[in-house]
Amino acid sequence: MVAVHHRESIVDGWKVFYREAGPADAPVMLLLHGYPTSSHMFRHLIPALADRYHVIAPDHIGFGRSSAPGVDEFEYTFRELARITRAFLTSVSVDRFTVYAQDYGAPIAWRLALENPGAVEGVISQNGNAYDEGFVPDFWAPIWAYGQDPSRENEEALRPALAREAVEWQYLHGVPDPSVVDPDAWEHDIARLGRPGNDLVQLALFADYHTNRALYPRFHEWLRTSQVPVLAIWGRNDQIFGPAGAEAFRRDATDPRIELLDGGHFLLESHLDDVVAAVRDWRASF
C-alpha cells in the first residue's frame, strides 16, 4: 500500500497543510481542490496515482487544515491564493508539474501557468472552468450580482450557498446513484465552513470570482502558444460548470482529450476508477 504523508509548510507565516505521496524523483502531479472542500477530496486519488507520480495536494488558505485567518488578516482573492500556492511550491522544491484543477483550483492553476508558463507540463481540468460557456447561468447569477454590488441584499441571496443543504447538493446533484457518495465528504466540508468568521472568507472569494473571467483570454493564448497537453474530464451533469466548458478547450488546446462522464461536480466521489484510468493513460503519453 502506498503511504500518504500529511504535512505542513509555513508560507508567509501561514500554515499550508498538504498531502503527499509517491517517489520524490517522479514527475509531479499537483492537485488543487475546489469549494467548499480541501485536499480531502483527493484522499482516494492520491494513492491511486502515487505509484507512478509524486503527488502533492495542498489545502488553500481558509480551507481544510491550512490556516484560516480572518478577512481582516488576509486578502482573500484568487490572486493571493495563487501567490501562496506558488510560494508553497517553492518551499517544497517543486518547479515543474502537471496540474489537476477542480472548481476553485482552476483559476489558481491558470494564474500559476500565466506567471511561470514553463512550469506547467500538463493540464487536467476536472470541472475546472476556463471558458464563459462553462458557467451555468442560474447558479452564477447571484455570484455575479454580489461581485458587482456586495450589498446586504445580494449577500443574503448568496448566504444559502454556505448552508448544509447547498453543500450536500454539490456532492449529490447529477450523480445517477447518490448512495455511492460518502456523506463523510460533505460533513468534513460543513465542519470547516462552520468555523467562526469563515462565512466572511467565502463571501470574499465569491465577490472576487469575477476577476477570474478577465484572465481567460490570456490563458487561452497560453494554451495555444504552449501547446501543453490537456485532459478535460468532467461530470457532464454538473449544474455549476456545465459540459460546454470542457468542450470549449478544443478551441485553444492542441488535440485535447475530453471525457464527459455520467456524474456531477465532485466526480471523484462517484467515478474514481474512471478518472484514475483516464489520467494514467493520458499522462503516460508525454
PDB file of C-alpha atoms in Angstrom:
ATOM      1  CA  MET A   1       0.000   0.000   0.000  1.00  0.00           C
ATOM      2  CA  VAL A   2       1.259   3.481  -0.897  1.00  0.00           C
ATOM      3  CA  ALA A   3       1.868   5.686   2.131  1.00  0.00           C
ATOM      4  CA  VAL A   4       0.228   9.116   2.049  1.00  0.00           C
ATOM      5  CA  HIS A   5       2.006  11.674   4.208  1.00  0.00           C
ATOM      6  CA  HIS A   6       0.183  14.542   5.930  1.00  0.00           C
ATOM      7  CA  ARG A   7       2.473  17.534   6.258  1.00  0.00           C
ATOM      8  CA  GLU A   8       2.641  21.259   6.881  1.00  0.00           C
ATOM      9  CA  SER A   9       4.695  24.067   5.384  1.00  0.00           C
ATOM     10  CA  ILE A  10       4.855  27.633   6.704  1.00  0.00           C
ATOM     11  CA  VAL A  11       4.381  30.179   3.925  1.00  0.00           C
ATOM     12  CA  ASP A  12       4.441  33.892   4.769  1.00  0.00           C
ATOM     13  CA  GLY A  13       3.673  32.954   8.355  1.00  0.00           C
ATOM     14  CA  TRP A  14       0.622  30.857   7.415  1.00  0.00           C
ATOM     15  CA  LYS A  15       0.341  27.081   7.735  1.00  0.00           C
ATOM     16  CA  VAL A  16      -0.242  25.260   4.463  1.00  0.00           C
ATOM     17  CA  PHE A  17      -1.364  21.696   5.111  1.00  0.00           C
ATOM     18  CA  TYR A  18      -0.723  19.229   2.316  1.00  0.00           C
ATOM     19  CA  ARG A  19      -0.941  15.554   1.441  1.00  0.00           C
ATOM     20  CA  GLU A  20       1.996  13.976  -0.352  1.00  0.00           C
ATOM     21  CA  ALA A  21       2.795  10.550  -1.739  1.00  0.00           C
ATOM     22  CA  GLY A  22       4.921   8.850  -4.341  1.00  0.00           C
ATOM     23  CA  PRO A  23       8.596   8.755  -5.317  1.00  0.00           C
ATOM     24  CA  ALA A  24      10.432  12.034  -4.761  1.00  0.00           C
ATOM     25  CA  ASP A  25      12.094  11.787  -8.185  1.00  0.00           C
ATOM     26  CA  ALA A  26       8.894  11.011 -10.123  1.00  0.00           C
ATOM     27  CA  PRO A  27       7.017  13.578 -12.257  1.00  0.00           C
ATOM     28  CA  VAL A  28       4.979  15.863 -10.011  1.00  0.00           C
ATOM     29  CA  MET A  29       1.197  15.864 -10.052  1.00  0.00           C
ATOM     30  CA  LEU A  30      -0.175  18.956  -8.268  1.00  0.00           C
ATOM     31  CA  LEU A  31      -3.800  18.576  -7.148  1.00  0.00           C
ATOM     32  CA  LEU A  32      -5.725  21.814  -6.476  1.00  0.00           C
ATOM     33  CA  HIS A  33      -9.105  21.498  -4.810  1.00  0.00           C
ATOM     34  CA  GLY A  34     -12.308  23.491  -5.133  1.00  0.00           C
ATOM     35  CA  TYR A  35     -15.028  24.980  -2.959  1.00  0.00           C
ATOM     36  CA  PRO A  36     -16.068  24.142  -0.264  1.00  0.00           C
ATOM     37  CA  THR A  37     -13.642  21.279   0.235  1.00  0.00           C
ATOM     38  CA  SER A  38      -9.886  20.724   0.609  1.00  0.00           C
ATOM     39  CA  SER A  39      -7.242  18.167  -0.266  1.00  0.00           C
ATOM     40  CA  HIS A  40      -9.647  15.749   1.419  1.00  0.00           C
ATOM     41  CA  MET A  41     -11.420  15.490  -1.954  1.00  0.00           C
ATOM     42  CA  PHE A  42      -8.278  13.768  -3.296  1.00  0.00           C
ATOM     43  CA  ARG A  43      -7.959  11.251  -0.456  1.00  0.00           C
ATOM     44  CA  HIS A  44      -8.572   8.299  -2.814  1.00  0.00           C
ATOM     45  CA  LEU A  45      -6.968   9.746  -5.951  1.00  0.00           C
ATOM     46  CA  ILE A  46      -3.590  10.365  -4.308  1.00  0.00           C
ATOM     47  CA  PRO A  47      -2.689   6.734  -3.542  1.00  0.00           C
ATOM     48  CA  ALA A  48      -4.124   5.651  -6.908  1.00  0.00           C
ATOM     49  CA  LEU A  49      -1.559   7.814  -8.738  1.00  0.00           C
ATOM     50  CA  ALA A  50       1.373   7.690  -6.338  1.00  0.00           C
ATOM     51  CA  ASP A  51       2.951   4.526  -7.702  1.00  0.00           C
ATOM     52  CA  ARG A  52       3.941   6.489 -10.790  1.00  0.00           C
ATOM     53  CA  TYR A  53       3.872  10.158  -9.744  1.00  0.00           C
ATOM     54  CA  HIS A  54       4.982  12.416  -6.922  1.00  0.00           C
ATOM     55  CA  VAL A  55       1.551  13.655  -5.864  1.00  0.00           C
ATOM     56  CA  ILE A  56       1.093  16.845  -3.824  1.00  0.00           C
ATOM     57  CA  ALA A  57      -2.257  18.276  -2.724  1.00  0.00           C
ATOM     58  CA  PRO A  58      -2.281  21.441  -0.582  1.00  0.00           C
ATOM     59  CA  ASP A  59      -5.228  22.995   1.231  1.00  0.00           C
ATOM     60  CA  HIS A  60      -5.792  26.612   0.186  1.00  0.00           C
ATOM     61  CA  ILE A  61      -5.625  29.239   2.921  1.00  0.00           C
ATOM     62  CA  GLY A  62      -9.074  29.370   4.527  1.00  0.00           C
ATOM     63  CA  PHE A  63      -9.828  25.746   3.684  1.00  0.00           C
ATOM     64  CA  GLY A  64      -9.233  22.324   5.186  1.00  0.00           C
ATOM     65  CA  ARG A  65      -6.402  22.151   7.717  1.00  0.00           C
ATOM     66  CA  SER A  66      -4.471  25.154   6.434  1.00  0.00           C
ATOM     67  CA  SER A  67      -4.521  28.439   8.315  1.00  0.00           C
ATOM     68  CA  ALA A  68      -7.838  30.253   8.122  1.00  0.00           C
ATOM     69  CA  PRO A  69      -7.145  33.852   9.137  1.00  0.00           C
ATOM     70  CA  GLY A  70      -9.997  36.320   9.218  1.00  0.00           C
ATOM     71  CA  VAL A  71     -10.725  38.693   6.366  1.00  0.00           C
ATOM     72  CA  ASP A  72      -9.032  41.475   8.349  1.00  0.00           C
ATOM     73  CA  GLU A  73      -5.781  39.468   8.400  1.00  0.00           C
ATOM     74  CA  PHE A  74      -5.569  38.058   4.884  1.00  0.00           C
ATOM     75  CA  GLU A  75      -6.651  39.300   1.464  1.00  0.00           C
ATOM     76  CA  TYR A  76      -8.976  36.579   0.225  1.00  0.00           C
ATOM     77  CA  THR A  77      -8.596  36.889  -3.517  1.00  0.00           C
ATOM     78  CA  PHE A  78      -7.690  34.295  -6.103  1.00  0.00           C
ATOM     79  CA  ARG A  79      -4.568  36.304  -6.872  1.00  0.00           C
ATOM     80  CA  GLU A  80      -3.426  35.880  -3.255  1.00  0.00           C
ATOM     81  CA  LEU A  81      -4.329  32.197  -3.133  1.00  0.00           C
ATOM     82  CA  ALA A  82      -2.244  31.681  -6.276  1.00  0.00           C
ATOM     83  CA  ARG A  83       0.643  33.648  -4.764  1.00  0.00           C
ATOM     84  CA  ILE A  84       0.594  31.466  -1.640  1.00  0.00           C
ATOM     85  CA  THR A  85       0.438  28.339  -3.790  1.00  0.00           C
ATOM     86  CA  ARG A  86       3.425  29.499  -5.815  1.00  0.00           C
ATOM     87  CA  ALA A  87       5.379  30.204  -2.620  1.00  0.00           C
ATOM     88  CA  PHE A  88       4.322  26.824  -1.242  1.00  0.00           C
ATOM     89  CA  LEU A  89       5.689  25.064  -4.322  1.00  0.00           C
ATOM     90  CA  THR A  90       8.997  26.846  -3.809  1.00  0.00           C
ATOM     91  CA  SER A  91       9.038  25.728  -0.167  1.00  0.00           C
ATOM     92  CA  VAL A  92       8.706  22.075  -1.213  1.00  0.00           C
ATOM     93  CA  SER A  93      11.174  22.443  -4.126  1.00  0.00           C
ATOM     94  CA  VAL A  94       8.683  21.884  -6.952  1.00  0.00           C
ATOM     95  CA  ASP A  95       9.318  23.805 -10.167  1.00  0.00           C
ATOM     96  CA  ARG A  96       7.694  21.559 -12.806  1.00  0.00           C
ATOM     97  CA  PHE A  97       4.350  19.817 -12.538  1.00  0.00           C
ATOM     98  CA  THR A  98       1.191  18.574 -14.168  1.00  0.00           C
ATOM     99  CA  VAL A  99      -1.739  20.342 -12.544  1.00  0.00           C
ATOM    100  CA  TYR A 100      -5.082  18.718 -11.727  1.00  0.00           C
ATOM    101  CA  ALA A 101      -7.555  21.543 -11.102  1.00  0.00           C
ATOM    102  CA  GLN A 102     -11.131  21.349  -9.865  1.00  0.00           C
ATOM    103  CA  ASP A 103     -13.505  24.289  -9.266  1.00  0.00           C
ATOM    104  CA  TYR A 104     -11.566  26.988  -7.298  1.00  0.00           C
ATOM    105  CA  GLY A 105      -8.357  25.150  -8.098  1.00  0.00           C
ATOM    106  CA  ALA A 106      -8.748  26.125 -11.755  1.00  0.00           C
ATOM    107  CA  PRO A 107      -8.273  29.914 -11.507  1.00  0.00           C
ATOM    108  CA  ILE A 108      -5.378  29.302  -9.134  1.00  0.00           C
ATOM    109  CA  ALA A 109      -3.804  26.897 -11.645  1.00  0.00           C
ATOM    110  CA  TRP A 110      -4.355  29.274 -14.566  1.00  0.00           C
ATOM    111  CA  ARG A 111      -2.542  32.032 -12.643  1.00  0.00           C
ATOM    112  CA  LEU A 112       0.368  29.686 -11.945  1.00  0.00           C
ATOM    113  CA  ALA A 113       0.602  28.933 -15.666  1.00  0.00           C
ATOM    114  CA  LEU A 114       0.498  32.594 -16.671  1.00  0.00           C
ATOM    115  CA  GLU A 115       3.055  33.676 -14.080  1.00  0.00           C
ATOM    116  CA  ASN A 116       5.502  30.876 -14.915  1.00  0.00           C
ATOM    117  CA  PRO A 117       4.496  29.431 -18.294  1.00  0.00           C
ATOM    118  CA  GLY A 118       7.247  26.851 -18.412  1.00  0.00           C
ATOM    119  CA  ALA A 119       6.363  25.290 -15.060  1.00  0.00           C
ATOM    120  CA  VAL A 120       3.211  23.511 -16.204  1.00  0.00           C
ATOM    121  CA  GLU A 121       3.816  20.281 -18.118  1.00  0.00           C
ATOM    122  CA  GLY A 122       0.159  19.323 -18.488  1.00  0.00           C
ATOM    123  CA  VAL A 123      -3.331  20.469 -17.507  1.00  0.00           C
ATOM    124  CA  ILE A 124      -6.086  18.274 -16.127  1.00  0.00           C
ATOM    125  CA  SER A 125      -9.367  20.108 -15.711  1.00  0.00           C
ATOM    126  CA  GLN A 126     -11.929  18.197 -13.659  1.00  0.00           C
ATOM    127  CA  ASN A 127     -14.930  20.514 -13.680  1.00  0.00           C
ATOM    128  CA  GLY A 128     -12.409  23.343 -13.530  1.00  0.00           C
ATOM    129  CA  ASN A 129     -13.641  26.189 -15.681  1.00  0.00           C
ATOM    130  CA  ALA A 130     -11.698  28.286 -18.200  1.00  0.00           C
ATOM    131  CA  TYR A 131     -14.454  29.461 -20.562  1.00  0.00           C
ATOM    132  CA  ASP A 132     -17.592  31.557 -20.231  1.00  0.00           C
ATOM    133  CA  GLU A 133     -19.536  28.692 -21.805  1.00  0.00           C
ATOM    134  CA  GLY A 134     -18.890  26.647 -18.680  1.00  0.00           C
ATOM    135  CA  PHE A 135     -20.900  28.853 -16.330  1.00  0.00           C
ATOM    136  CA  VAL A 136     -24.419  27.539 -15.662  1.00  0.00           C
ATOM    137  CA  PRO A 137     -26.372  30.837 -15.620  1.00  0.00           C
ATOM    138  CA  ASP A 138     -28.865  30.094 -12.825  1.00  0.00           C
ATOM    139  CA  PHE A 139     -26.113  29.089 -10.422  1.00  0.00           C
ATOM    140  CA  TRP A 140     -23.817  32.015 -11.186  1.00  0.00           C
ATOM    141  CA  ALA A 141     -26.311  34.888 -11.376  1.00  0.00           C
ATOM    142  CA  PRO A 142     -26.207  35.693  -7.621  1.00  0.00           C
ATOM    143  CA  ILE A 143     -22.393  35.465  -7.577  1.00  0.00           C
ATOM    144  CA  TRP A 144     -22.050  37.935 -10.440  1.00  0.00           C
ATOM    145  CA  ALA A 145     -24.551  40.231  -8.737  1.00  0.00           C
ATOM    146  CA  TYR A 146     -22.617  40.145  -5.462  1.00  0.00           C
ATOM    147  CA  GLY A 147     -19.295  40.772  -7.212  1.00  0.00           C
ATOM    148  CA  GLN A 148     -20.773  43.823  -8.888  1.00  0.00           C
ATOM    149  CA  ASP A 149     -22.558  45.096  -5.776  1.00  0.00           C
ATOM    150  CA  PRO A 150     -21.763  43.497  -2.380  1.00  0.00           C
ATOM    151  CA  SER A 151     -24.907  44.920  -0.838  1.00  0.00           C
ATOM    152  CA  ARG A 152     -26.740  43.402   2.107  1.00  0.00           C
ATOM    153  CA  GLU A 153     -29.470  42.209  -0.255  1.00  0.00           C
ATOM    154  CA  ASN A 154     -27.028  40.489  -2.605  1.00  0.00           C
ATOM    155  CA  GLU A 155     -25.157  38.996   0.348  1.00  0.00           C
ATOM    156  CA  GLU A 156     -28.333  37.494   1.753  1.00  0.00           C
ATOM    157  CA  ALA A 157     -29.060  35.964  -1.653  1.00  0.00           C
ATOM    158  CA  LEU A 158     -25.687  34.166  -1.505  1.00  0.00           C
ATOM    159  CA  ARG A 159     -25.610  33.018   2.105  1.00  0.00           C
ATOM    160  CA  PRO A 160     -27.692  29.890   1.408  1.00  0.00           C
ATOM    161  CA  ALA A 161     -24.681  28.624  -0.583  1.00  0.00           C
ATOM    162  CA  LEU A 162     -22.870  28.238   2.768  1.00  0.00           C
ATOM    163  CA  ALA A 163     -25.591  26.093   4.303  1.00  0.00           C
ATOM    164  CA  ARG A 164     -25.680  22.318   4.751  1.00  0.00           C
ATOM    165  CA  GLU A 165     -28.294  21.797   2.053  1.00  0.00           C
ATOM    166  CA  ALA A 166     -26.184  23.556  -0.566  1.00  0.00           C
ATOM    167  CA  VAL A 167     -23.030  21.625   0.330  1.00  0.00           C
ATOM    168  CA  GLU A 168     -24.842  18.285   0.165  1.00  0.00           C
ATOM    169  CA  TRP A 169     -26.352  19.334  -3.164  1.00  0.00           C
ATOM    170  CA  GLN A 170     -22.900  19.996  -4.609  1.00  0.00           C
ATOM    171  CA  TYR A 171     -21.957  16.399  -3.890  1.00  0.00           C
ATOM    172  CA  LEU A 172     -25.199  14.715  -4.926  1.00  0.00           C
ATOM    173  CA  HIS A 173     -26.594  16.586  -7.920  1.00  0.00           C
ATOM    174  CA  GLY A 174     -26.074  14.829 -11.225  1.00  0.00           C
ATOM    175  CA  VAL A 175     -24.985  11.541  -9.621  1.00  0.00           C
ATOM    176  CA  PRO A 176     -27.054   8.640 -11.009  1.00  0.00           C
ATOM    177  CA  ASP A 177     -26.697   6.645  -7.772  1.00  0.00           C
ATOM    178  CA  PRO A 178     -26.251   9.040  -4.811  1.00  0.00           C
ATOM    179  CA  SER A 179     -25.694   6.092  -2.446  1.00  0.00           C
ATOM    180  CA  VAL A 180     -22.121   5.764  -3.765  1.00  0.00           C
ATOM    181  CA  VAL A 181     -21.204   9.226  -2.440  1.00  0.00           C
ATOM    182  CA  ASP A 182     -19.641   9.073   1.014  1.00  0.00           C
ATOM    183  CA  PRO A 183     -21.522  11.506   3.312  1.00  0.00           C
ATOM    184  CA  ASP A 184     -18.346  11.983   5.346  1.00  0.00           C
ATOM    185  CA  ALA A 185     -17.114  14.109   2.448  1.00  0.00           C
ATOM    186  CA  TRP A 186     -19.697  16.826   2.920  1.00  0.00           C
ATOM    187  CA  GLU A 187     -19.625  16.537   6.698  1.00  0.00           C
ATOM    188  CA  HIS A 188     -15.899  17.313   6.544  1.00  0.00           C
ATOM    189  CA  ASP A 189     -16.600  20.431   4.474  1.00  0.00           C
ATOM    190  CA  ILE A 190     -19.514  21.616   6.612  1.00  0.00           C
ATOM    191  CA  ALA A 191     -17.388  21.404   9.759  1.00  0.00           C
ATOM    192  CA  ARG A 192     -14.725  23.633   8.196  1.00  0.00           C
ATOM    193  CA  LEU A 193     -17.246  26.100   6.798  1.00  0.00           C
ATOM    194  CA  GLY A 194     -18.700  26.442  10.285  1.00  0.00           C
ATOM    195  CA  ARG A 195     -15.545  27.909  11.814  1.00  0.00           C
ATOM    196  CA  PRO A 196     -16.076  31.429  13.209  1.00  0.00           C
ATOM    197  CA  GLY A 197     -15.540  34.022  10.502  1.00  0.00           C
ATOM    198  CA  ASN A 198     -15.284  31.532   7.648  1.00  0.00           C
ATOM    199  CA  ASP A 199     -18.554  32.768   6.186  1.00  0.00           C
ATOM    200  CA  LEU A 200     -16.877  36.128   5.518  1.00  0.00           C
ATOM    201  CA  VAL A 201     -13.908  34.332   3.951  1.00  0.00           C
ATOM    202  CA  GLN A 202     -16.166  32.553   1.494  1.00  0.00           C
ATOM    203  CA  LEU A 203     -18.165  35.681   0.718  1.00  0.00           C
ATOM    204  CA  ALA A 204     -14.918  37.500  -0.084  1.00  0.00           C
ATOM    205  CA  LEU A 205     -13.972  34.801  -2.583  1.00  0.00           C
ATOM    206  CA  PHE A 206     -17.453  34.873  -4.108  1.00  0.00           C
ATOM    207  CA  ALA A 207     -17.026  38.626  -4.573  1.00  0.00           C
ATOM    208  CA  ASP A 208     -13.628  38.155  -6.214  1.00  0.00           C
ATOM    209  CA  TYR A 209     -14.591  35.350  -8.600  1.00  0.00           C
ATOM    210  CA  HIS A 210     -15.358  37.741 -11.461  1.00  0.00           C
ATOM    211  CA  THR A 211     -11.631  38.562 -11.681  1.00  0.00           C
ATOM    212  CA  ASN A 212     -11.010  35.050 -12.951  1.00  0.00           C
ATOM    213  CA  ARG A 213     -13.031  35.662 -16.108  1.00  0.00           C
ATOM    214  CA  ALA A 214     -10.705  38.522 -17.029  1.00  0.00           C
ATOM    215  CA  LEU A 215      -7.806  36.033 -17.152  1.00  0.00           C
ATOM    216  CA  TYR A 216      -9.446  33.696 -19.620  1.00  0.00           C
ATOM    217  CA  PRO A 217      -8.209  35.346 -22.868  1.00  0.00           C
ATOM    218  CA  ARG A 218      -4.607  35.286 -21.604  1.00  0.00           C
ATOM    219  CA  PHE A 219      -4.958  31.681 -20.508  1.00  0.00           C
ATOM    220  CA  HIS A 220      -6.416  30.715 -23.901  1.00  0.00           C
ATOM    221  CA  GLU A 221      -3.431  32.363 -25.591  1.00  0.00           C
ATOM    222  CA  TRP A 222      -1.093  30.380 -23.327  1.00  0.00           C
ATOM    223  CA  LEU A 223      -2.865  27.154 -24.302  1.00  0.00           C
ATOM    224  CA  ARG A 224      -2.395  27.984 -27.983  1.00  0.00           C
ATOM    225  CA  THR A 225       1.252  29.006 -27.759  1.00  0.00           C
ATOM    226  CA  SER A 226       2.459  26.420 -25.243  1.00  0.00           C
ATOM    227  CA  GLN A 227       0.575  23.513 -26.832  1.00  0.00           C
ATOM    228  CA  VAL A 228       0.536  21.971 -23.365  1.00  0.00           C
ATOM    229  CA  PRO A 229      -1.326  18.635 -23.204  1.00  0.00           C
ATOM    230  CA  VAL A 230      -4.868  18.997 -21.814  1.00  0.00           C
ATOM    231  CA  LEU A 231      -7.270  16.465 -20.321  1.00  0.00           C
ATOM    232  CA  ALA A 232     -10.735  17.827 -19.519  1.00  0.00           C
ATOM    233  CA  ILE A 233     -12.596  15.158 -17.559  1.00  0.00           C
ATOM    234  CA  TRP A 234     -15.938  16.369 -16.241  1.00  0.00           C
ATOM    235  CA  GLY A 235     -19.144  15.201 -14.719  1.00  0.00           C
ATOM    236  CA  ARG A 236     -21.434  16.075 -17.590  1.00  0.00           C
ATOM    237  CA  ASN A 237     -24.410  16.589 -15.258  1.00  0.00           C
ATOM    238  CA  ASP A 238     -22.682  19.366 -13.286  1.00  0.00           C
ATOM    239  CA  GLN A 239     -25.097  22.250 -12.694  1.00  0.00           C
ATOM    240  CA  ILE A 240     -22.299  24.621 -11.652  1.00  0.00           C
ATOM    241  CA  PHE A 241     -19.833  24.198 -14.525  1.00  0.00           C
ATOM    242  CA  GLY A 242     -21.625  22.662 -17.476  1.00  0.00           C
ATOM    243  CA  PRO A 243     -20.037  20.313 -20.043  1.00  0.00           C
ATOM    244  CA  ALA A 244     -19.751  23.106 -22.616  1.00  0.00           C
ATOM    245  CA  GLY A 245     -16.856  24.342 -20.504  1.00  0.00           C
ATOM    246  CA  ALA A 246     -14.997  21.102 -21.142  1.00  0.00           C
ATOM    247  CA  GLU A 247     -15.757  21.055 -24.858  1.00  0.00           C
ATOM    248  CA  ALA A 248     -14.522  24.653 -25.186  1.00  0.00           C
ATOM    249  CA  PHE A 249     -10.935  23.550 -24.580  1.00  0.00           C
ATOM    250  CA  ARG A 250     -10.995  22.271 -28.157  1.00  0.00           C
ATOM    251  CA  ARG A 251     -10.795  25.888 -29.377  1.00  0.00           C
ATOM    252  CA  ASP A 252      -7.383  26.618 -27.909  1.00  0.00           C
ATOM    253  CA  ALA A 253      -5.671  23.454 -26.687  1.00  0.00           C
ATOM    254  CA  THR A 254      -3.782  21.205 -29.095  1.00  0.00           C
ATOM    255  CA  ASP A 255      -5.705  17.952 -29.547  1.00  0.00           C
ATOM    256  CA  PRO A 256      -7.172  17.932 -26.020  1.00  0.00           C
ATOM    257  CA  ARG A 257      -8.694  14.802 -24.576  1.00  0.00           C
ATOM    258  CA  ILE A 258     -12.284  15.466 -23.496  1.00  0.00           C
ATOM    259  CA  GLU A 259     -14.048  12.946 -21.254  1.00  0.00           C
ATOM    260  CA  LEU A 260     -17.652  13.603 -20.146  1.00  0.00           C
ATOM    261  CA  LEU A 261     -18.736  11.085 -17.528  1.00  0.00           C
ATOM    262  CA  ASP A 262     -22.198  10.455 -16.097  1.00  0.00           C
ATOM    263  CA  GLY A 263     -21.580  12.326 -12.865  1.00  0.00           C
ATOM    264  CA  GLY A 264     -21.762  15.686 -11.146  1.00  0.00           C
ATOM    265  CA  HIS A 265     -19.485  18.369  -9.712  1.00  0.00           C
ATOM    266  CA  PHE A 266     -17.446  16.111  -7.388  1.00  0.00           C
ATOM    267  CA  LEU A 267     -16.733  13.399  -9.923  1.00  0.00           C
ATOM    268  CA  LEU A 268     -14.151  11.607  -7.787  1.00  0.00           C
ATOM    269  CA  GLU A 269     -16.841  10.595  -5.310  1.00  0.00           C
ATOM    270  CA  SER A 270     -18.718   8.526  -7.904  1.00  0.00           C
ATOM    271  CA  HIS A 271     -16.277   7.815 -10.754  1.00  0.00           C
ATOM    272  CA  LEU A 272     -12.860   7.467  -9.137  1.00  0.00           C
ATOM    273  CA  ASP A 273     -11.784   4.417 -11.155  1.00  0.00           C
ATOM    274  CA  ASP A 274     -12.744   6.043 -14.462  1.00  0.00           C
ATOM    275  CA  VAL A 275     -10.834   9.214 -13.620  1.00  0.00           C
ATOM    276  CA  VAL A 276      -7.757   7.296 -12.477  1.00  0.00           C
ATOM    277  CA  ALA A 277      -7.695   5.234 -15.668  1.00  0.00           C
ATOM    278  CA  ALA A 278      -8.073   8.319 -17.880  1.00  0.00           C
ATOM    279  CA  VAL A 279      -5.407  10.304 -16.015  1.00  0.00           C
ATOM    280  CA  ARG A 280      -2.887   7.475 -16.066  1.00  0.00           C
ATOM    281  CA  ASP A 281      -3.437   6.753 -19.763  1.00  0.00           C
ATOM    282  CA  TRP A 282      -3.321  10.436 -20.764  1.00  0.00           C
ATOM    283  CA  ARG A 283      -0.273  11.340 -18.652  1.00  0.00           C
ATOM    284  CA  ALA A 284       1.671   8.323 -19.918  1.00  0.00           C
ATOM    285  CA  SER A 285       1.520   9.787 -23.421  1.00  0.00           C
ATOM    286  CA  PHE A 286       4.103  12.510 -22.725  1.00  0.00           C
TER     287      PHE A 286
END
